[in-house]
Amino acid sequence: MRLKPVARKSLSDAVFEQLSQEIVHGRMRPGTPLPSERALCDVLRVNRGAVREALKRLSQAGLIAIQHGGGTRVLDFKQTASLDLLNRLLFHHDGTVDLRVARSVMEMRAAMAPDIARLAALRRSPGQVLQLDEMVAAMAAQEQDLLALQVLALQFWDLLTVCSENIAYQLAFNGLRHSYEGMREALVEVMSEELRDLAAYRRIADAVRRKDGEGAGQSAQALMQHGSRGILQLLAALESSTDDQAANGEEDDDDEQ
Amino acid sequence: MRLKPVARKSLSDAVFEQLSQEIVHGRMRPGTPLPSERALCDVLRVNRGAVREALKRLSQAGLIAIQHGGGTRVLDFKQTASLDLLNRLLFHHDGTVDLRVARSVMEMRAAMAPDIARLAALRRSPGQVLQLDEMVAAMAAQEQDLLALQVLALQFWDLLTVCSENIAYQLAFNGLRHSYEGMREALVEVMSEELRDLAAYRRIADAVRRKDGEGAGQSAQALMQHGSRGILQLLAALESSTDDQAANGEEDDDDEQ
DNA sequence: TTTAATAACTGGTATGACCAGTTGACCATC
DNA sequence: GATGGTCAACTGGTCATACCAGTTATTAAA
């Protein structure tokens, strides 16, 4: 019997959740005016303060635009939202994972990792080298447990990102991690090849010790490649079997003129 | 006579601004408990609703953690915030640009651009090819005006990111763009070499037309490299001339053991 | 010493009033 | 016909005052 802490949501959280889902899943198109705050109070049966707190958060997240006296309208979140929206986009309303979003996350991960490793090698402190060694040792000790390896791998990359001394990478990593953790357990099998490749993590850590930026980058790229392969294959297979939205033309087109 | 819309901030915006600056600039360390909502009302001379709206936004931005009944404390934003915090980090309290943050943005940009171009080449629609052509043509027409070129280049990359059909890249690009626009005019000179290299943009657009992912990626990498060079040199020069916080040891160390 | 009740915090919700900005209809003016 | 003023009916923004709900340190009882 595995019990989890009961989720406790404040009213404004619930309002935020409902409205953001409506917007993100396309039930409220960009440009659509939102009901007035007082109208939302009526519909949602909460006080105006709760509604306002939620609207302020939606505004900050880039989902809506509020104008004093003029009303509130839905924005195109693809142009205005930031990475922390990923975990909301990751799941369909039925709880299944949106594979296009998952693929996006894996692609971005693969592009960033080599440069993170490269910079980490150039800028790491001596103490961080030791931390990386401990990390790799911990992974070697957990070689059997894929889930534990996955967590450790995440921590490994977290540490490497800190070593890179690049605040943009750190913040982007935070956003990616939040969404990645949402699908982590679902991916543990397809990523087993990457997770078990302890030698690759070793190579990265060694290159970082040598301050060998290129070596670290290449090792990271190799690790990402043979790790992402399985996922991309899985996604391609699932996509070809679910051609439900294939309304428009497919590949091998030429310029229409 | 160039007039701009007058800036109008709501109270909760002002509160959010003040508190986030306090946190981001390190005057409130992670773990520090915030004053209670009622205490903040007293200090800031605003009603509790305004304070609560601001706190909810700070919580969503990953800067604080609110616990019902338990109080509110400051988080380590480097571990919990997302990319949209960049534009707040970019400026010191005196208004000058934080060069470490600027360097981070340029590095991340350089790492993402080649993969964005690669994916765009693989997934673009015929219509998007035409849009890219128009974009390059518009840049050729503005060859003299660096500021206009900079704006167009930003739009070029925006379009390319849309072509990549990678939602993570799109969201990350939004975050980077917001911070980039904050330092855009300051960088126009150092980036002139990149902005004037219309042939490179042409090469990328052509590779995208040919669905040549590798070609597009390489062209993008080349463009980024010779564009970022000037900036990194500038940053290195400025850093070496301002060695004020060089309390700890410098390079060429070895493992302490 | 341990445990249970409690008082004094904390944040969360509710209500009703009023201030302030926007919009559109209407109207006088030019 | 175009311009600018007036006004009513929206919209969001601010405020004060309750009270509910959860946490924590204190205190009294076992």
XYZ file of C-alpha atoms (C1' of nucleotides) in Angstrom:
574
model
C 0.000 0.000 0.000
C 1.803 3.052 -1.263
C 0.293 6.270 0.008
C 1.104 9.720 -1.237
C 0.584 13.071 0.472
C -2.883 14.276 -0.412
C -2.813 17.075 -2.903
C -4.158 20.270 -1.421
C -4.990 22.987 -3.869
C -6.044 26.477 -3.017
C -8.999 27.896 -4.913
C -6.852 30.188 -6.997
C -4.705 27.198 -7.917
C -7.794 25.346 -9.074
C -8.971 28.322 -11.113
C -5.525 28.720 -12.646
C -5.463 25.031 -13.479
C -8.849 25.066 -15.173
C -8.240 28.173 -17.236
C -4.720 27.209 -18.280
C -5.950 23.808 -19.456
C -8.684 25.468 -21.474
C -6.156 27.706 -23.154
C -3.344 25.233 -23.633
C -5.586 22.548 -25.082
C -6.971 24.991 -27.575
C -10.519 25.293 -26.333
C -9.962 29.035 -26.079
C -8.235 30.358 -29.176
C -5.851 33.313 -29.084
C -7.774 36.561 -29.219
C -10.808 35.147 -27.457
C -11.998 37.498 -24.708
C -12.214 35.942 -21.282
C -15.376 36.419 -19.207
C -15.104 39.360 -16.833
C -13.754 38.719 -13.364
C -17.200 39.068 -11.852
C -18.646 36.656 -14.389
C -15.932 34.132 -13.610
C -16.813 34.441 -9.919
C -20.380 33.462 -10.745
C -19.440 30.527 -12.937
C -16.659 29.144 -10.738
C -18.465 29.923 -7.466
C -15.443 31.518 -5.812
C -14.723 35.018 -4.610
C -13.143 37.614 -6.791
C -9.797 37.547 -5.009
C -9.239 33.934 -5.980
C -10.098 34.723 -9.587
C -7.769 37.695 -9.656
C -4.862 35.731 -8.207
C -5.331 33.116 -10.901
C -5.609 35.691 -13.677
C -2.444 37.424 -12.519
C -0.600 34.142 -12.715
C -1.997 33.375 -16.166
C -0.879 36.797 -17.254
C 2.617 36.230 -15.984
C 2.772 32.837 -17.659
C 2.050 34.549 -20.962
C -1.330 32.903 -21.480
C -3.563 35.959 -21.223
C -3.301 39.747 -21.488
C -5.135 41.889 -18.932
C -6.050 45.488 -19.676
C -7.383 47.812 -17.008
C -10.922 48.675 -18.008
C -10.603 46.967 -21.344
C -11.081 43.322 -20.565
C -8.918 40.206 -20.734
C -8.093 38.132 -23.789
C -6.269 34.919 -24.599
C -2.744 35.110 -26.022
C -0.941 32.706 -28.348
C 1.113 30.905 -25.753
C 3.500 29.536 -28.377
C 4.722 33.081 -28.866
C 4.556 34.386 -25.331
C 4.941 31.536 -22.848
C 8.219 30.254 -21.460
C 9.689 26.829 -20.805
C 7.836 26.231 -17.547
C 4.704 25.669 -19.598
C 6.137 22.397 -20.892
C 4.819 20.225 -18.089
C 1.314 21.475 -18.784
C 1.685 20.769 -22.483
C 3.117 17.313 -21.888
C -0.176 15.688 -20.982
C -3.391 15.494 -22.940
C -6.574 16.073 -21.006
C -6.978 12.292 -20.716
C -3.643 12.008 -18.944
C -1.683 10.384 -21.760
C 1.648 11.876 -22.806
C 1.754 14.117 -25.860
C 4.440 12.478 -27.931
C 5.286 15.567 -29.930
C 6.071 17.405 -26.729
C 8.091 14.484 -25.420
C 10.102 14.411 -28.630
C 10.720 18.131 -28.345
C 12.109 17.727 -24.875
C 14.435 14.932 -25.917
C 15.683 16.880 -28.919
C 16.439 19.964 -26.890
C 18.166 17.873 -24.268
C 20.364 16.323 -26.930
C 21.336 19.708 -28.346
C 22.139 21.313 -25.014
C 23.979 18.476 -23.306
C 27.184 18.580 -25.388
C 27.629 22.297 -24.910
C 26.885 22.014 -21.209
C 29.552 19.333 -20.900
C 31.979 21.406 -22.919
C 31.542 24.502 -20.765
C 31.610 22.450 -17.590
C 35.009 21.121 -18.585
C 36.316 24.632 -19.138
C 34.951 26.185 -15.970
C 34.602 23.515 -13.309
C 36.185 23.977 -9.889
C 38.367 21.278 -8.330
C 35.664 20.496 -5.794
C 33.144 19.899 -8.528
C 35.444 17.303 -10.078
C 35.239 15.354 -6.851
C 31.475 15.670 -6.781
C 31.264 14.293 -10.303
C 33.433 11.360 -9.278
C 31.128 10.604 -6.370
C 28.190 10.802 -8.736
C 29.645 8.286 -11.155
C 30.588 6.001 -8.298
C 27.039 6.150 -6.985
C 25.735 5.207 -10.393
C 28.079 2.258 -10.587
C 26.743 1.073 -7.243
C 23.155 1.188 -8.492
C 23.836 -0.543 -11.776
C 20.883 -2.876 -11.363
C 18.156 -0.394 -10.521
C 17.170 1.494 -13.657
C 14.902 3.924 -11.829
C 17.636 4.816 -9.382
C 20.057 5.225 -12.278
C 17.645 7.594 -13.951
C 17.469 9.791 -10.881
C 21.228 9.772 -10.532
C 21.691 10.601 -14.197
C 19.437 13.587 -13.714
C 21.535 14.706 -10.771
C 24.681 14.158 -12.821
C 23.436 16.530 -15.489
C 22.244 18.948 -12.880
C 25.708 19.124 -11.404
C 27.280 19.415 -14.836
C 24.969 22.318 -15.613
C 26.047 24.066 -12.450
C 29.677 23.496 -13.463
C 29.021 25.190 -16.788
C 28.415 28.461 -14.947
C 25.792 29.328 -17.512
C 22.675 30.677 -15.849
C 20.612 30.306 -19.002
C 21.410 26.601 -19.144
C 20.585 26.220 -15.479
C 17.194 27.838 -15.842
C 16.422 25.960 -19.031
C 17.457 22.740 -17.321
C 15.001 23.458 -14.516
C 12.190 23.794 -17.013
C 13.173 20.674 -18.903
C 13.576 18.677 -15.714
C 10.084 19.482 -14.509
C 8.563 18.166 -17.689
C 11.010 15.299 -17.917
C 10.098 14.125 -14.444
C 6.495 13.933 -15.574
C 7.337 11.254 -18.105
C 10.380 9.822 -16.401
C 8.999 6.470 -15.357
C 7.352 5.955 -18.724
C 10.705 6.315 -20.440
C 12.847 4.194 -18.181
C 12.756 1.192 -20.505
C 13.493 2.946 -23.780
C 16.358 4.784 -22.158
C 17.904 1.737 -20.534
C 20.693 1.675 -23.111
C 21.716 5.205 -22.217
C 21.324 4.743 -18.496
C 23.446 1.612 -18.429
C 26.290 3.200 -20.361
C 28.256 4.045 -17.259
C 31.457 4.209 -19.284
C 30.092 7.218 -21.122
C 29.407 9.096 -17.891
C 32.893 8.143 -16.813
C 34.330 9.563 -20.025
C 32.500 12.831 -19.511
C 33.678 13.144 -15.922
C 37.257 12.382 -16.963
C 37.168 14.923 -19.754
C 35.863 17.500 -17.307
C 38.746 16.695 -14.976
C 41.221 17.218 -17.814
C 39.469 20.459 -18.757
C 39.027 18.878 -22.153
C 36.014 20.746 -23.465
C 35.907 19.095 -26.869
C 36.252 15.634 -25.389
C 33.491 16.235 -22.886
C 31.229 17.582 -25.595
C 31.844 14.655 -27.887
C 31.279 12.116 -25.128
C 28.044 13.831 -24.157
C 26.901 13.912 -27.743
C 27.552 10.215 -28.123
C 25.669 9.465 -24.928
C 22.692 11.534 -25.989
C 22.628 10.042 -29.463
C 22.409 6.427 -28.545
C 20.017 7.307 -25.768
C 17.638 9.347 -27.873
C 17.615 6.818 -30.668
C 15.243 4.470 -28.900
C 12.879 7.248 -28.024
C 12.753 8.707 -31.483
C 12.134 5.250 -32.908
C 9.329 4.696 -30.432
C 7.787 8.026 -31.284
C 8.068 7.387 -35.012
C 6.394 4.009 -34.621
C 3.576 5.421 -32.548
C 3.088 8.315 -34.920
C 2.839 6.163 -38.021
C 0.251 3.971 -36.314
C -1.919 6.917 -35.339
C -2.424 8.891 -38.532
C -5.609 10.522 -37.379
C -4.778 14.128 -38.023
C -3.191 13.518 -41.457
C -5.508 15.956 -43.175
C -2.773 17.855 -44.959
C -0.260 16.548 -47.468
C 2.715 14.473 -46.378
C 6.400 14.485 -47.265
C 8.256 14.858 -50.578
C 6.409 17.943 -51.638
C 7.895 20.707 -53.739
C 7.471 24.428 -53.652
C 4.023 25.541 -54.651
C 4.346 28.579 -56.879
C 8.989 63.782 -31.544
C 9.014 60.146 -30.522
C 6.431 59.336 -27.888
C 6.006 56.063 -26.089
C 2.961 54.755 -24.254
C 3.213 55.790 -20.611
C 4.082 52.902 -18.348
C 1.355 52.096 -15.869
C 2.004 49.563 -13.139
C -0.576 48.093 -10.837
C 0.254 47.875 -7.150
C 0.720 44.129 -7.238
C 3.127 44.582 -10.139
C 5.116 47.041 -8.077
C 5.193 44.685 -5.105
C 6.233 41.789 -7.320
C 8.954 43.906 -8.828
C 10.375 44.968 -5.486
C 10.389 41.535 -3.918
C 11.777 39.768 -6.976
C 14.630 42.251 -7.173
C 15.399 41.687 -3.505
C 15.566 37.943 -4.071
C 17.322 37.884 -7.421
C 20.021 40.296 -6.357
C 20.771 38.246 -3.312
C 19.582 40.576 -0.591
C 17.281 37.783 0.592
C 19.142 34.500 0.691
C 17.434 31.148 0.031
C 15.758 29.919 3.187
C 15.081 33.372 4.538
C 11.500 33.674 5.782
C 9.497 36.451 4.189
C 7.520 38.844 6.417
C 3.924 37.736 6.833
C 1.361 39.042 4.368
C -0.077 41.386 6.961
C 3.391 42.685 7.831
C 4.102 43.323 4.151
C 0.875 45.286 3.921
C 2.131 47.555 6.692
C 5.570 48.069 5.200
C 4.468 48.518 1.596
C 1.337 50.501 2.478
C -0.957 48.486 0.233
C -3.896 46.202 0.892
C -3.524 42.501 1.405
C -4.993 41.549 -1.953
C -2.195 43.311 -3.795
C 0.378 41.563 -1.634
C -1.218 38.177 -2.191
C -1.344 38.612 -5.950
C 2.351 39.445 -5.965
C 3.233 36.520 -3.704
C 1.286 34.100 -5.884
C 3.254 35.267 -8.883
C 6.571 34.982 -7.035
C 5.587 31.472 -6.052
C 4.822 30.519 -9.625
C 8.096 32.023 -10.803
C 9.902 29.697 -8.397
C 11.269 32.472 -6.213
C 9.370 31.692 -2.989
C 7.510 28.803 -1.387
C 4.200 29.480 0.344
C 2.850 27.145 2.990
C -0.651 27.483 4.368
C -0.273 28.415 8.020
C 3.454 27.868 7.964
C 4.828 31.038 6.458
C 6.677 31.924 3.266
C 10.369 31.515 2.554
C 12.788 32.363 -0.219
C 13.844 29.609 -2.623
C 17.098 29.184 -4.526
C 15.932 30.502 -7.866
C 18.853 28.913 -9.676
C 17.302 25.548 -8.897
C 13.622 26.375 -9.220
C 13.125 29.283 -11.612
C 12.654 28.996 -15.334
C 14.002 30.850 -18.348
C 11.645 33.802 -18.066
C 13.684 34.979 -15.107
C 16.566 35.837 -17.437
C 15.460 39.363 -18.197
C 15.351 40.136 -14.494
C 18.823 38.692 -14.016
C 20.232 40.558 -16.982
C 20.391 43.929 -15.291
C 22.145 44.944 -12.120
C 20.234 47.213 -9.778
C 22.110 50.164 -11.276
C 20.772 49.349 -14.734
C 23.993 48.055 -16.262
C 24.028 44.717 -18.029
C 25.316 41.669 -16.159
C 27.948 40.346 -18.536
C 27.884 36.813 -17.182
C 24.183 36.607 -17.949
C 24.698 38.107 -21.378
C 27.391 35.555 -22.123
C 25.083 32.766 -20.996
C 22.405 33.894 -23.382
C 24.796 34.054 -26.299
C 26.205 30.622 -25.527
C 22.808 29.027 -25.327
C 21.754 30.738 -28.508
C 24.810 29.344 -30.279
C 24.095 25.814 -29.088
C 20.433 25.811 -30.009
C 20.548 27.543 -33.370
C 22.206 24.733 -35.371
C 19.743 22.135 -34.153
C 16.819 24.467 -34.784
C 18.019 24.996 -38.330
C 18.527 21.258 -38.790
C 15.035 20.375 -37.631
C 13.520 23.236 -39.596
C 15.056 21.801 -42.757
C 13.552 18.409 -42.028
C 10.063 19.569 -41.130
C 9.339 22.868 -42.859
C 6.218 23.237 -44.997
C 6.388 24.615 -48.540
C 4.717 27.813 -47.396
C 7.360 28.351 -44.762
C 10.062 28.169 -47.429
C 8.456 31.118 -49.138
C 8.247 33.022 -45.862
C 11.962 32.444 -45.290
C 12.696 33.763 -48.758
C 10.722 36.913 -48.063
C 12.595 37.297 -44.813
C 16.004 37.096 -46.477
C 14.875 39.486 -49.187
C 13.734 41.957 -46.550
C 17.119 41.733 -44.879
C 18.873 42.404 -48.167
C 16.741 45.507 -48.589
C 17.771 46.837 -45.167
C 21.446 46.114 -45.572
C 22.423 49.567 -44.345
C 20.372 49.741 -41.155
C 21.944 47.539 -38.504
C 19.121 47.948 -36.022
C 16.560 46.949 -38.628
C 18.728 43.990 -39.584
C 18.845 42.913 -35.974
C 15.067 42.914 -35.720
C 14.750 41.004 -38.959
C 17.336 38.471 -37.868
C 15.313 37.882 -34.734
C 12.222 37.309 -36.845
C 14.201 35.007 -39.113
C 15.120 32.824 -36.173
C 11.617 33.014 -34.823
C 10.261 31.660 -38.075
C 12.942 29.006 -38.229
C 12.015 27.911 -34.720
C 8.391 27.575 -35.748
C 9.518 25.498 -38.731
C 11.359 23.141 -36.396
C 8.023 22.070 -34.929
C 9.715 21.739 -31.569
C 7.618 23.314 -28.866
C 10.470 23.242 -26.361
C 12.640 25.288 -28.695
C 9.803 27.716 -29.295
C 9.241 28.302 -25.611
C 12.944 28.549 -24.877
C 13.293 30.993 -27.744
C 10.586 33.172 -26.234
C 12.492 33.321 -22.974
C 15.789 34.059 -24.671
C 14.229 36.683 -26.888
C 12.811 38.624 -23.977
C 16.204 38.901 -22.369
C 17.964 39.419 -25.675
C 15.724 42.360 -26.503
C 16.804 43.957 -23.264
C 20.399 44.158 -24.453
C 19.715 44.252 -28.161
C 20.711 47.827 -28.898
C 23.800 47.537 -26.756
C 25.011 44.622 -28.858
C 24.290 45.947 -32.301
C 27.888 46.980 -32.940
C 29.648 43.858 -31.767
C 27.254 41.751 -33.771
C 27.553 43.747 -36.953
C 29.702 41.061 -38.545
C 27.014 38.459 -38.008
C 24.155 40.725 -39.018
C 25.811 41.758 -42.263
C 26.521 38.184 -43.327
C 23.436 37.947 -45.478
C 25.003 35.128 -47.450
C 24.885 32.951 -44.360
C 21.168 33.524 -43.885
C 20.752 32.782 -47.565
C 22.644 29.505 -47.144
C 20.420 28.490 -44.251
C 17.247 29.290 -46.152
C 18.499 27.363 -49.174
C 19.412 24.352 -47.076
C 15.964 24.437 -45.523
C 14.451 24.492 -48.994
C 16.511 21.439 -49.967
C 15.481 19.722 -46.731
C 19.202 19.481 -46.065
C 19.293 19.222 -42.291
C 23.044 18.846 -41.977
C 23.720 21.741 -44.309
C 21.339 24.016 -42.480
C 22.870 23.071 -39.161
C 26.413 23.704 -40.345
C 25.506 27.038 -41.889
C 23.788 28.081 -38.689
C 26.755 26.998 -36.617
C 29.106 29.026 -38.783
C 26.865 32.065 -38.521
C 26.655 31.791 -34.760
C 30.381 31.232 -34.367
C 31.603 34.303 -36.154
C 28.809 36.282 -34.578
C 29.444 35.230 -31.021
C 33.185 35.698 -31.318
C 33.048 39.455 -30.991
C 30.782 39.242 -27.987
C 32.860 36.688 -26.156
C 35.977 38.751 -26.811
C 34.259 41.833 -25.488
C 33.144 40.002 -22.386
C 36.591 38.558 -21.791
C 38.147 41.997 -22.103
C 35.678 43.558 -19.722
C 36.052 40.737 -17.238
C 39.825 40.933 -17.115
C 39.630 44.675 -16.542
C 37.203 44.345 -13.636
C 38.815 41.830 -11.306
C 37.064 43.140 -8.233
C 35.571 39.930 -6.929
C 38.678 37.807 -7.540
C 38.834 36.679 -3.946
C 39.149 32.997 -4.749
C 41.890 31.288 -6.734
C 42.124 31.557 -10.498
C 42.758 29.084 -13.310
C 45.317 26.319 -13.808
C 44.616 24.603 -10.534
C 44.818 20.899 -9.985
C 42.752 18.547 -7.890
C 43.136 19.183 -4.216
C 43.433 15.801 -2.558
C 9.541 13.047 30.406
C 5.907 12.533 27.563
C 1.653 13.903 25.812
C -2.292 16.578 24.957
C -4.642 20.910 24.900
C -4.253 25.660 23.588
C -3.032 30.256 22.213
C -0.872 32.859 18.817
C 0.723 32.949 14.883
C 0.589 31.865 9.561
C -1.913 31.820 4.929
C -6.877 31.140 2.584
C -11.636 32.683 1.654
C -15.512 35.788 1.608
C -18.022 40.120 1.121
C -19.205 44.712 -0.222
C -17.868 48.934 -1.335
C -15.588 52.225 -4.089
C -11.745 53.982 -7.449
C -10.015 54.075 -12.209
C -9.620 53.113 -17.021
C -12.100 51.767 -21.543
C -15.667 51.675 -24.740
C -19.427 53.150 -27.425
C -23.496 55.915 -28.042
C -24.939 60.361 -28.405
C -24.572 65.178 -29.354
C -22.782 69.891 -30.092
C -19.497 72.161 -32.648
C -16.759 73.507 -36.481
C -18.472 64.930 -42.644
C -14.968 65.310 -39.196
C -13.807 66.675 -34.639
C -14.155 66.806 -29.874
C -17.136 66.616 -25.442
C -20.367 64.216 -22.439
C -22.251 60.466 -20.311
C -23.620 55.718 -18.986
C -22.263 51.101 -18.761
C -19.096 48.248 -18.782
C -14.084 46.520 -17.510
C -10.207 45.755 -14.100
C -7.818 47.858 -9.597
C -7.891 48.916 -4.681
C -9.540 48.778 -0.127
C -11.255 47.313 4.720
C -13.053 43.911 7.545
C -14.450 39.945 8.775
C -13.777 34.917 9.449
C -11.963 30.032 8.130
C -8.005 26.817 8.137
C -3.462 25.062 8.903
C 1.097 25.327 11.629
C 3.900 26.053 15.484
C 5.470 27.138 20.008
C 3.860 27.222 24.481
C 1.732 25.418 28.319
C -0.765 22.369 31.268
C -1.810 17.748 32.349
C -0.515 12.831 32.514
